[in-house]
XYZ file of C-alpha atoms in Angstrom:
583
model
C 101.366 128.526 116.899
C 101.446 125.856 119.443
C 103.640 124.010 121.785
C 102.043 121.136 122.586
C 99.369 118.440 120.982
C 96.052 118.583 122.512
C 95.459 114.698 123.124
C 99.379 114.360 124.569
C 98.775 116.513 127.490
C 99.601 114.601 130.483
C 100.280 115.051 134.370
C 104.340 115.139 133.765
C 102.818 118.993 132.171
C 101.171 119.965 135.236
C 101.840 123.814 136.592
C 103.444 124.386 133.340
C 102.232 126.911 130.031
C 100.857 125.451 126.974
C 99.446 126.652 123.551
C 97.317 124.619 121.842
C 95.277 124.308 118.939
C 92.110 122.512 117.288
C 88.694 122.596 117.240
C 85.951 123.233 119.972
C 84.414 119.757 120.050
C 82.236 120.697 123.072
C 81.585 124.299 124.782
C 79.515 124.124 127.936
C 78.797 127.323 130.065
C 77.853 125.791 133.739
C 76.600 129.376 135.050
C 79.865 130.684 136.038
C 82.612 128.234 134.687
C 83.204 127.714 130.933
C 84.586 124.348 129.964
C 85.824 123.456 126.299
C 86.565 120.074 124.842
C 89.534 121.113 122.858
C 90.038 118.431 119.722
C 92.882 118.036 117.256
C 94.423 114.973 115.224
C 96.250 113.209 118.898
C 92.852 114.157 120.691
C 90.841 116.363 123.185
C 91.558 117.827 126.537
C 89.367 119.981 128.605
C 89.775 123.899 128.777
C 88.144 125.244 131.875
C 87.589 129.221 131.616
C 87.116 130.754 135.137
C 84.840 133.672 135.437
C 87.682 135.900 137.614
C 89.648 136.277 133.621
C 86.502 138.558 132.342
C 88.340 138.856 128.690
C 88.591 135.159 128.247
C 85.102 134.314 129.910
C 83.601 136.680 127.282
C 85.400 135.305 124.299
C 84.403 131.540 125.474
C 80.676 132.053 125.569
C 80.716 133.047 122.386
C 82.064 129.925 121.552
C 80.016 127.424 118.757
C 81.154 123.897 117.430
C 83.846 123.599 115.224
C 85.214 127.318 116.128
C 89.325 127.071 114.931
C 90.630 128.167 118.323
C 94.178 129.101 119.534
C 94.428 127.989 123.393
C 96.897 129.595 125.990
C 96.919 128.293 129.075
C 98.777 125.971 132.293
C 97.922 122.445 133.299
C 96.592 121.561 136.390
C 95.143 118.509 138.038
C 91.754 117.432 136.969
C 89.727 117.790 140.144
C 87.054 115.463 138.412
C 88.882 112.880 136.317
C 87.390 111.248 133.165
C 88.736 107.889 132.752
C 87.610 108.019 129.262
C 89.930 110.493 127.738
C 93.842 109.899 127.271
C 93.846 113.540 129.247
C 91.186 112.680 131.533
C 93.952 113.259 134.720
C 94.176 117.417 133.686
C 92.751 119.829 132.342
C 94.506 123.400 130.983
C 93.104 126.765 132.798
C 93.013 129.316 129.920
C 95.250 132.484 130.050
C 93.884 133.980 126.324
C 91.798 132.557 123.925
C 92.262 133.272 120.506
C 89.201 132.690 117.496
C 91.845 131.720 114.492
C 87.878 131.353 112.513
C 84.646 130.996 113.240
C 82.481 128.149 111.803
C 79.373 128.460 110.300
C 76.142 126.202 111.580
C 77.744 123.117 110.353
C 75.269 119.986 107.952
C 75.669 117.492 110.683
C 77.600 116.806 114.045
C 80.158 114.389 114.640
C 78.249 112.494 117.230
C 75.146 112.092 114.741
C 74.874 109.679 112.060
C 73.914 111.833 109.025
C 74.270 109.218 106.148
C 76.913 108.487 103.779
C 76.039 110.901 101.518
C 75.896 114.021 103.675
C 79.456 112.672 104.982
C 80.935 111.928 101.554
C 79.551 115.375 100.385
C 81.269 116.874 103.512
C 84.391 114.824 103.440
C 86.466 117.387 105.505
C 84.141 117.604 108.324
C 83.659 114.046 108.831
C 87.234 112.874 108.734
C 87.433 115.579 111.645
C 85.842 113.084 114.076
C 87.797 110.602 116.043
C 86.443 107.746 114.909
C 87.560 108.597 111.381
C 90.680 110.137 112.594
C 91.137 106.279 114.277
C 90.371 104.499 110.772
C 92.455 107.118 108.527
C 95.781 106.475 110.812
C 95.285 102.563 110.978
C 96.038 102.891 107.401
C 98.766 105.358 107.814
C 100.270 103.080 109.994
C 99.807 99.673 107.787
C 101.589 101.436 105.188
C 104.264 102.870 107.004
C 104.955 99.142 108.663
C 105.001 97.681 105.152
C 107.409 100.156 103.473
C 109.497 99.594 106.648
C 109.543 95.652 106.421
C 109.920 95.614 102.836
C 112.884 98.432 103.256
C 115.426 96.545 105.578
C 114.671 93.191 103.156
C 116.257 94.691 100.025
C 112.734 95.313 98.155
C 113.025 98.160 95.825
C 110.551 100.279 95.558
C 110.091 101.659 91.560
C 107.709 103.147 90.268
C 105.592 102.272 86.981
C 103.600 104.726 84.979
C 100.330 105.965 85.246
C 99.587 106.292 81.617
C 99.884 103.359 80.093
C 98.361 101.136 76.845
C 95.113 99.399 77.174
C 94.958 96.140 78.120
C 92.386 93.084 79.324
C 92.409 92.267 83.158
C 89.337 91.672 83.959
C 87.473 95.178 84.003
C 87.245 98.056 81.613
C 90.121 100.553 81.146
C 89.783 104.265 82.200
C 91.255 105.645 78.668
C 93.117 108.960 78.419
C 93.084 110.692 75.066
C 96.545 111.613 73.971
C 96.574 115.394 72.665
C 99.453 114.593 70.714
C 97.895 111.904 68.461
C 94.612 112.000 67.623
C 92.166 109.801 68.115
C 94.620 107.207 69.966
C 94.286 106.784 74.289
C 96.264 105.891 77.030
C 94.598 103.596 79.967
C 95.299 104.299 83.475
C 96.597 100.820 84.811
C 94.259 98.277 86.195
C 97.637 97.013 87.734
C 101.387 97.407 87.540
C 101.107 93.414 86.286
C 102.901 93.815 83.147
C 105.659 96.566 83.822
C 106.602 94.524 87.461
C 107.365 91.392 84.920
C 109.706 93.463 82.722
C 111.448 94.218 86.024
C 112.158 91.215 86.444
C 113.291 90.839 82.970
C 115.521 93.592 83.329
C 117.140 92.295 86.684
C 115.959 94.267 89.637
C 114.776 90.648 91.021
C 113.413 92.366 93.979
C 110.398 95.016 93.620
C 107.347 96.630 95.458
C 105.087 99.555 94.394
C 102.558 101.260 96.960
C 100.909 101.132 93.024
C 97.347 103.295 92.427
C 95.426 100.986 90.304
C 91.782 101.836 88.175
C 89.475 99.910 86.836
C 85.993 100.716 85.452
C 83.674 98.663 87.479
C 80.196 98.405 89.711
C 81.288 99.466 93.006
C 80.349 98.031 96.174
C 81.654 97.958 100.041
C 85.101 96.589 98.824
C 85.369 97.864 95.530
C 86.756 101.409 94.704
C 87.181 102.761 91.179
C 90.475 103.614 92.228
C 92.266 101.254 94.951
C 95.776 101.399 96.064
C 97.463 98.468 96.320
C 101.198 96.677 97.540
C 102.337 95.571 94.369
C 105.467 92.802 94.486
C 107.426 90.870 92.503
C 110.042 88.199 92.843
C 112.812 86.866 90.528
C 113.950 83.004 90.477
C 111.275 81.738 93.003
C 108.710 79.196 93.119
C 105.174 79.509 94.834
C 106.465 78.638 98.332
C 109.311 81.048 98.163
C 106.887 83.788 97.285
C 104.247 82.512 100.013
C 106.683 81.814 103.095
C 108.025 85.786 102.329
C 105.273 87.795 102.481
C 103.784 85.295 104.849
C 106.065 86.245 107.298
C 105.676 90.051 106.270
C 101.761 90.536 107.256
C 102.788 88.426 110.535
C 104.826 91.155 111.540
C 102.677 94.057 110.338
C 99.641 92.822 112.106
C 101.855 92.495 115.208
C 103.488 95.901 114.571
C 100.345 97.800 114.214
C 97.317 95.518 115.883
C 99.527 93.689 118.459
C 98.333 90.739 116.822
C 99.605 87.233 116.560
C 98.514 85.292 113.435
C 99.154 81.954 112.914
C 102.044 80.382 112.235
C 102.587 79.193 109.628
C 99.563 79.950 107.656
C 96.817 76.901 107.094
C 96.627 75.839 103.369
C 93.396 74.877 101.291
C 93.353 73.814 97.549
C 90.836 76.252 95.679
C 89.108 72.188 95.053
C 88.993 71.927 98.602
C 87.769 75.468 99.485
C 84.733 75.014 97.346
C 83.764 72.069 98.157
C 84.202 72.423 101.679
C 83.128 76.425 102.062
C 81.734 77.103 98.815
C 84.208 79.843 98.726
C 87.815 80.061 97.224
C 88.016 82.718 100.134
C 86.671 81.129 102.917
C 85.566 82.580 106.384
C 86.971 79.810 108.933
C 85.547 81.728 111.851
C 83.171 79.431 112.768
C 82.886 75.619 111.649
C 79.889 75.114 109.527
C 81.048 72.970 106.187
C 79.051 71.820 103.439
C 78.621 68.121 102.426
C 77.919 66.727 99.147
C 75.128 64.101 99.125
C 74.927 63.553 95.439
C 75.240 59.944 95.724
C 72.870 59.580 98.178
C 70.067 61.518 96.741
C 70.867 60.198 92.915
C 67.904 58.233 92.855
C 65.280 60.147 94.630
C 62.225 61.362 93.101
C 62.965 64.661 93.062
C 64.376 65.653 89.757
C 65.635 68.794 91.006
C 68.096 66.343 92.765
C 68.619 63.744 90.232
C 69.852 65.935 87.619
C 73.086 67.378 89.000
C 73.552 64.207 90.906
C 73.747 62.221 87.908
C 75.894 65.105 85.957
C 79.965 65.073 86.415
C 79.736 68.792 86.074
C 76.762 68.561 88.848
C 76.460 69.215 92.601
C 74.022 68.284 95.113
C 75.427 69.562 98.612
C 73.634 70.101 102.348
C 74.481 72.528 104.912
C 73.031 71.396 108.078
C 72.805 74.441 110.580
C 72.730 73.598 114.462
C 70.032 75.375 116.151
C 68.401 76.357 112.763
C 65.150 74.486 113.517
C 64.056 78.045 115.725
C 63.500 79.559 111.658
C 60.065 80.291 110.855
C 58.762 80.050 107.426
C 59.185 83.267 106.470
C 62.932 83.629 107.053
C 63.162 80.043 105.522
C 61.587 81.830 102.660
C 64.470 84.762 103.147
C 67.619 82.451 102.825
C 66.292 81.337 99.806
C 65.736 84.898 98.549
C 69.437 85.332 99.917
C 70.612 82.276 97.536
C 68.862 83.340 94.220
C 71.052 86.342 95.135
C 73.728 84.509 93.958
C 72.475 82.021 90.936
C 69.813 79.981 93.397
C 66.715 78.747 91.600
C 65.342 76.946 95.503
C 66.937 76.428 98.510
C 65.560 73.019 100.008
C 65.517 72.103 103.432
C 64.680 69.467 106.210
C 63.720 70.862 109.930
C 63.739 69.139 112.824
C 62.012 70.394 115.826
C 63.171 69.638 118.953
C 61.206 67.157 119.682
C 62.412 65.186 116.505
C 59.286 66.251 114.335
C 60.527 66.480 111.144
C 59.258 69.453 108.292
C 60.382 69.157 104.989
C 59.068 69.391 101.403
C 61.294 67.328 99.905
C 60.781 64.237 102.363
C 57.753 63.010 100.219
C 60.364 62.023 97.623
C 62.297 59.441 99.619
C 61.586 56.331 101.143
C 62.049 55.774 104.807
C 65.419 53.896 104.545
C 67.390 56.842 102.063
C 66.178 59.725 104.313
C 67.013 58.547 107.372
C 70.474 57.429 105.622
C 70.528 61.225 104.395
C 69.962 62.430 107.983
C 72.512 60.447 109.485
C 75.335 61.472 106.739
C 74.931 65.282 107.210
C 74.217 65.021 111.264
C 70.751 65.655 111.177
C 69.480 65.898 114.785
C 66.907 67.718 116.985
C 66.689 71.224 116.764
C 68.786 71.340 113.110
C 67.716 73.025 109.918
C 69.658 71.086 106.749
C 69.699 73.675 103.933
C 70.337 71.699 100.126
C 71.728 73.362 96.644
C 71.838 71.786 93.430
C 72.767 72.840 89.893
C 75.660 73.545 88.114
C 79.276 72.434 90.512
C 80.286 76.076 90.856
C 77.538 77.752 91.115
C 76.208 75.455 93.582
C 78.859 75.994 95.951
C 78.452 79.961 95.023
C 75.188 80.084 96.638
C 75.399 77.666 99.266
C 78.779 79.281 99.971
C 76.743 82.516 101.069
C 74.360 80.533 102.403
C 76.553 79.389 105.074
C 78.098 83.101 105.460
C 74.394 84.198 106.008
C 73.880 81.633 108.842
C 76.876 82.253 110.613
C 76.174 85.686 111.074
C 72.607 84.970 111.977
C 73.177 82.263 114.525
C 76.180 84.274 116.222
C 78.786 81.347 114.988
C 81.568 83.691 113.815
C 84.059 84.170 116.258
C 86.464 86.953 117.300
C 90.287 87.167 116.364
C 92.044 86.418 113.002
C 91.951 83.645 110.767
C 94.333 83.821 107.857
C 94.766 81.029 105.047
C 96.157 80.119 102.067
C 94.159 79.009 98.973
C 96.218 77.182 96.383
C 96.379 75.702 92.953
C 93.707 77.438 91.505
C 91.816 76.353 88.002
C 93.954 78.052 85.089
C 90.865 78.515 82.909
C 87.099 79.084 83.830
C 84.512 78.405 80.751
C 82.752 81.598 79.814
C 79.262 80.552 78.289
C 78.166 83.766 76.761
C 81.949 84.512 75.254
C 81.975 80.381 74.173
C 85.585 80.696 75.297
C 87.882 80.460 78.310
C 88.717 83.568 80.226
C 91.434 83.378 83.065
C 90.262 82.842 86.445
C 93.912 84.972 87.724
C 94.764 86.906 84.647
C 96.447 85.688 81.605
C 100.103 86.231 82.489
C 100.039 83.124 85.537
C 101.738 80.350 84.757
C 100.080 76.698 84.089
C 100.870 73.712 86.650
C 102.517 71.891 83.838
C 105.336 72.620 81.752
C 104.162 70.880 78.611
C 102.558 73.141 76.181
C 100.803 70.131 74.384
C 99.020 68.882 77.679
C 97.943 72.126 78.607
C 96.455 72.318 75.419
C 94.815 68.750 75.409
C 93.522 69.399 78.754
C 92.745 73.231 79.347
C 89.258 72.523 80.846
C 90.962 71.087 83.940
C 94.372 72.692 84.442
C 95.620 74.074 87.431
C 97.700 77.007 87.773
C 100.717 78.272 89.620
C 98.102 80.890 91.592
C 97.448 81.927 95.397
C 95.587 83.840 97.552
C 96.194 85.268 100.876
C 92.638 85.169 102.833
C 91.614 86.501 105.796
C 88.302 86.404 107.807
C 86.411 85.680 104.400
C 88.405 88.533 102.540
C 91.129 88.273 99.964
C 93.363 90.464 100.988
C 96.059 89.710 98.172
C 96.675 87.360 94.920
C 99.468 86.244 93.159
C 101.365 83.648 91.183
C 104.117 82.246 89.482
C 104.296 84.131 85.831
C 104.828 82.361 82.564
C 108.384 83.401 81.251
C 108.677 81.824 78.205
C 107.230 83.370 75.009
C 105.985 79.817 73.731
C 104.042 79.243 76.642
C 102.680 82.853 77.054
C 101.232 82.573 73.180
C 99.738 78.928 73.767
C 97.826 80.920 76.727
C 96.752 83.499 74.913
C 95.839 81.232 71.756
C 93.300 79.457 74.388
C 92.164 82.528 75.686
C 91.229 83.042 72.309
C 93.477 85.892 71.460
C 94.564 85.108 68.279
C 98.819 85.763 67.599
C 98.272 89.187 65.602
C 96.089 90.725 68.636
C 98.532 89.222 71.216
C 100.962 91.150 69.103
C 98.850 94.293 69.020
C 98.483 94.280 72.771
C 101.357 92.197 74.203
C 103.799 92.784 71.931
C 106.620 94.454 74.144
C 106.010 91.472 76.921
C 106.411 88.663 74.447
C 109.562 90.530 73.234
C 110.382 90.740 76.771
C 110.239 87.116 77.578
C 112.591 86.119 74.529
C 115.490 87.826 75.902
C 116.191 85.960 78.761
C 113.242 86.185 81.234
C 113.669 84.509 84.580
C 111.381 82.385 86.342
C 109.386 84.861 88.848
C 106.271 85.352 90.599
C 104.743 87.999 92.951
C 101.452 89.021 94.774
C 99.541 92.267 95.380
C 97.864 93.404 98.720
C 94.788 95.605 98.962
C 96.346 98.195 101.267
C 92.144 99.151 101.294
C 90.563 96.144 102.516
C 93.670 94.926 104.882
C 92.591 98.818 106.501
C 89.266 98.238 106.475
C 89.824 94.868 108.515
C 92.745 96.136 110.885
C 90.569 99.164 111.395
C 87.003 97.028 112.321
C 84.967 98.663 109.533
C 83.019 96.234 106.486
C 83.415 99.108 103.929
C 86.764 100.404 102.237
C 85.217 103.715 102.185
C 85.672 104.487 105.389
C 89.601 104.043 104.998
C 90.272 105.893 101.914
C 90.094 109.453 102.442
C 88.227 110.841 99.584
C 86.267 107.340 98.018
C 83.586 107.539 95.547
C 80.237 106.508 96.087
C 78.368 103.249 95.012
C 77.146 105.375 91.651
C 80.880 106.306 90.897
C 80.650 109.909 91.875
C 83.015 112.344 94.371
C 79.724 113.949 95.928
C 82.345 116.468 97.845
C 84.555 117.685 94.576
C 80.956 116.728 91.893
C 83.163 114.435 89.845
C 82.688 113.443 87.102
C 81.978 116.714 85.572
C 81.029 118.099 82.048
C 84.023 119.258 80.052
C 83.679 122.211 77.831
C 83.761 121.651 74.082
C 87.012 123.706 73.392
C 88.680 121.444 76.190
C 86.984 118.725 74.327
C 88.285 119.490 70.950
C 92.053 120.120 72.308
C 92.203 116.419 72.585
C 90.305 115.461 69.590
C 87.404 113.814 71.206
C 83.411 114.831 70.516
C 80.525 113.365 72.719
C 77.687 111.523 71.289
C 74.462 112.746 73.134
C 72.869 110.200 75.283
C 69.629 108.609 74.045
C 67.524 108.132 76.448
């Protein structure tokens, strides 16, 4: 139906015959010339339609937006050229213009901004524009790269199944029931985790999966019900084998499809370091700002808000001066600290100093002369600087003051353009859960401890470090991994401290503990959001705008109305009856 693309039409075409196709993006009828913006997937040139071709003039001011149109036509020079299209240089004089359908008055227009809604309920239409068009092939093209790389390495790609057995990894299962036996359920897989592990087991010592992955959570900006991600695994490595390979992979793939240079090699930050440094275990090193613990300094205040974590070893007391800050007024003072309760916050204090060295503070009252100005000088107090404190609990100190700091260097313009990737490393194995009284796994249970020695992991659990990574960027984690355990002794200690006792462990994990007694290697592996590495290589903050049909924050496809009713015959097929909801 055509011959050429509409957005590849060039000068080396001029004087020749072309037939395109697309979509009117623009129809304008200047009282005797037509012109059309022509628009498919490469782009949009201009039609002109010259009154002297009656048949054609007639057809094109009938013309609306979005009209399917076939194009015939010959290039010629652009007599006014448009430096801001790809085709700006020519435009195509139309022979015959053919209406392949005619669209209806459409919900919204490309160049409006309708809300996410109306575009998520009209998918198709808005992944029309170019700016979607843009974001959907940035994707296309980070995938393509990766498969490419991971290709000409010797990766093999297998894939794992969809419908699998249920299993805890940090978010509730989507279940399936099975038709074929009652009352029992598949899950759809939260991960490939445990099948890429077997893999290994079974000697393919090199794997990756472009792996759909579901789990049953709150969405928000970077969360999707269902995410795809680059799933990987390694046979007989360490964490540095693992880290220098697919360190040197997203180099190339951010060169390949951004014409980007990352650094080389990768900075490295302990998860210890990242917290108490950023307040993050996926920092934003953008811009400088750092936070600075003062606990020993402010241990024998008077302010008891103070003196309590200071004098706790599970305690933090930690500043974040801002430069500049002193220009807040009260009430946006009053809105980081509604920002920090956000995130666990019961106060944010702070010390302002105008320029002029006045100081403002509600907290001064509680020191004498000599420990504030001592506090002042250890966190760089000086004219013009706002000094923001937390205090509480170590980690969820650092939580909140962590997006405390994000908040400010948005605010004050601090974050700077270009790419900042790093490595975050040796990660707690355990985290206590208060509610559960028992330890959960801050990776998942299958990474492997620092230490080989089943007894010390045991005798010291509440501070053991594990064999786990993460590949940041920008403030985002765009992939985790580890080292696995691969012996069944070690894998069952785990789980005994994770409080799965040995007959649920063999209820759930049965076929991997099998698995690991029949000569597992060592191995290790990461996975990549292919979503939010988009999202970033695209220049958009929400993973919605990258995946082609997402759902929204409320878990719903407002295009397709999923979920959906099912009809009580289709119901009883697979043995399952719904319990009416009680209001």
């Amino acid at each position: 139906m055509r011959t050429h693309f509409c957005g590849l039409i060039d000068e080396a075409l001029i004087g020749q015959p072309v037939t395109l196709c697309g979509w009117t993006d623009v129809a304008r009828n200047l009282g005797g010339v037509c012109f059309i913006d022509l628009r498919d997937h490469e782009g949009i040139v201009q039609v002109t339609v010259e009154p002297d071709n009656v048949d054609v003039f007639a057809v094109a001011e009938t013309l609306g937006y979005e009209d399917v149109l076939q194009v015939e036509g010959v290039v010629r020079a652009r007599h006014a050229v448009n430096a801001k299209l790809r085709t700006g240089q020519v435009e195509v004089i139309a022979t015959k213009i053919t209406v392949l359908n005619k669209a209806e008055p459409l919900p919204f227009h490309h160049h409006e901004n309708p809300g996410e809604d109306t575009r998520l309920k009209y998918r198709y239409l808005d992944l029309r524009s170019p700016e979607m068009q843009r974001k959907q092939r940035t994707r296309i093209r980070l995938v393509q790269a990766l498969r490419r790389w991971l290709d000409a390495r010797g990766f093999q790609d297998i894939e794992t199944p969809i419908l699998t057995k249920a299993t805890p990894e940090g978010a509730r299962d989507f279940l399936v029931p099975a038709r074929m036996h009652p009352g029992e359920f598949y899950a759809l897989p939260q991960s490939p985790q445990l099948f890429k592990q077997i893999l290994m087991v079974a000697g393919f010592d090199r794997y990756y999966q472009i792996a759909r992955c579901f789990r049953d959570e709150a969405l928000r900006a970077d969360r999707q019900l269902e995410f795809t991600q680059l799933d990987m695994e390694f046979a007989f490595v360490r964490e540095r084998d693992v880290q220098d390979a697919v360190e040197g992979m997203i180099r190339d793939v951010f060169r390949e499809v951004m014409d980007v240079e990352l650094d080389a090699p990768f900075p490295r930050l302990t998860w210890f370091d990242a917290m108490r440094r950023y307040g993050s275990d996926k920092p934003d090193l953008r811009f400088d700002l750092e936070l600075v613990d003062v606990a020993d300094l402010v241990k024998d205040s008077g302010f008891a808000v103070f003196t309590g974590p200071a004098n706790d070893p599970d305690g933090r007391v930690v500043a974040l001066r801002i430069p500049g800050g002193a220009s807040l007024s009260r009430k946006q003072i009053d809105e980081y600290a509604a920002h920090a309760a956000k995130y666990g916050a019961k106060g944010l204090a702070y010390i302002k100093i105008d320029e002029a060295g006045a100081i403002s503070s509600p907290i001064q009252k509680f020191f004498s002369e000599d420990a504030f100005a001592a506090l002042l000088a250890h966190v760089g107090a000086g004219n013009g600087d706002i000094v923001f404190f937390g205090a509480g609990a170590y980690n969820k100190t650092s939580d909140f003051m962590g997006a405390v700091r994000l908040k400010a260097g948005k605010d004050f313009g601090l974050v700077q353009d270009g790419w900042k990737p790093l490595w975050v490393t040796d990660f707690p194995m355990f985290e206590w859960d208060d509610e559960a009284q028992r330890y959960v796994a801050l990776h998942h249970p299958f990474t492997a401890p620092a230490v080989d020695d089943i007894d010390d992991l045991r005798a010291n659990a509440r501070t053991a470090v594990s064999r786990g990574y993460d590949m940041v960027l920008n403030g985002n984690e765009i992939g985790g991994g580890s080292i696995r355990i691969h012996r069944p002794e070690m894998q069952s200690a785990v789980f005994e401290l994770l409080g799965i006792g040995a007959e649920e462990a063999e209820a759930k994990f049965g076929f991997l503990l099998d698995a690991l007694r029949y000569g597992a290697p060592p191995h290790g592996g990461i996975a990549f959001g292919i979503d939010r590495i988009a999202a970033l290589m695209a220049g958009t903050e929400s993973i919605r705008d990258v995946i082609p049909f997402p759902k929204t924050t409320s878990a719903q496809c407002l295009m397709t109305g999923a979920p959906s009713p099912i009809p009580d015959a289709q119901l009883a097929e697979v043995h399952v009856s719904v319990r009416k909801r009680e209001d």
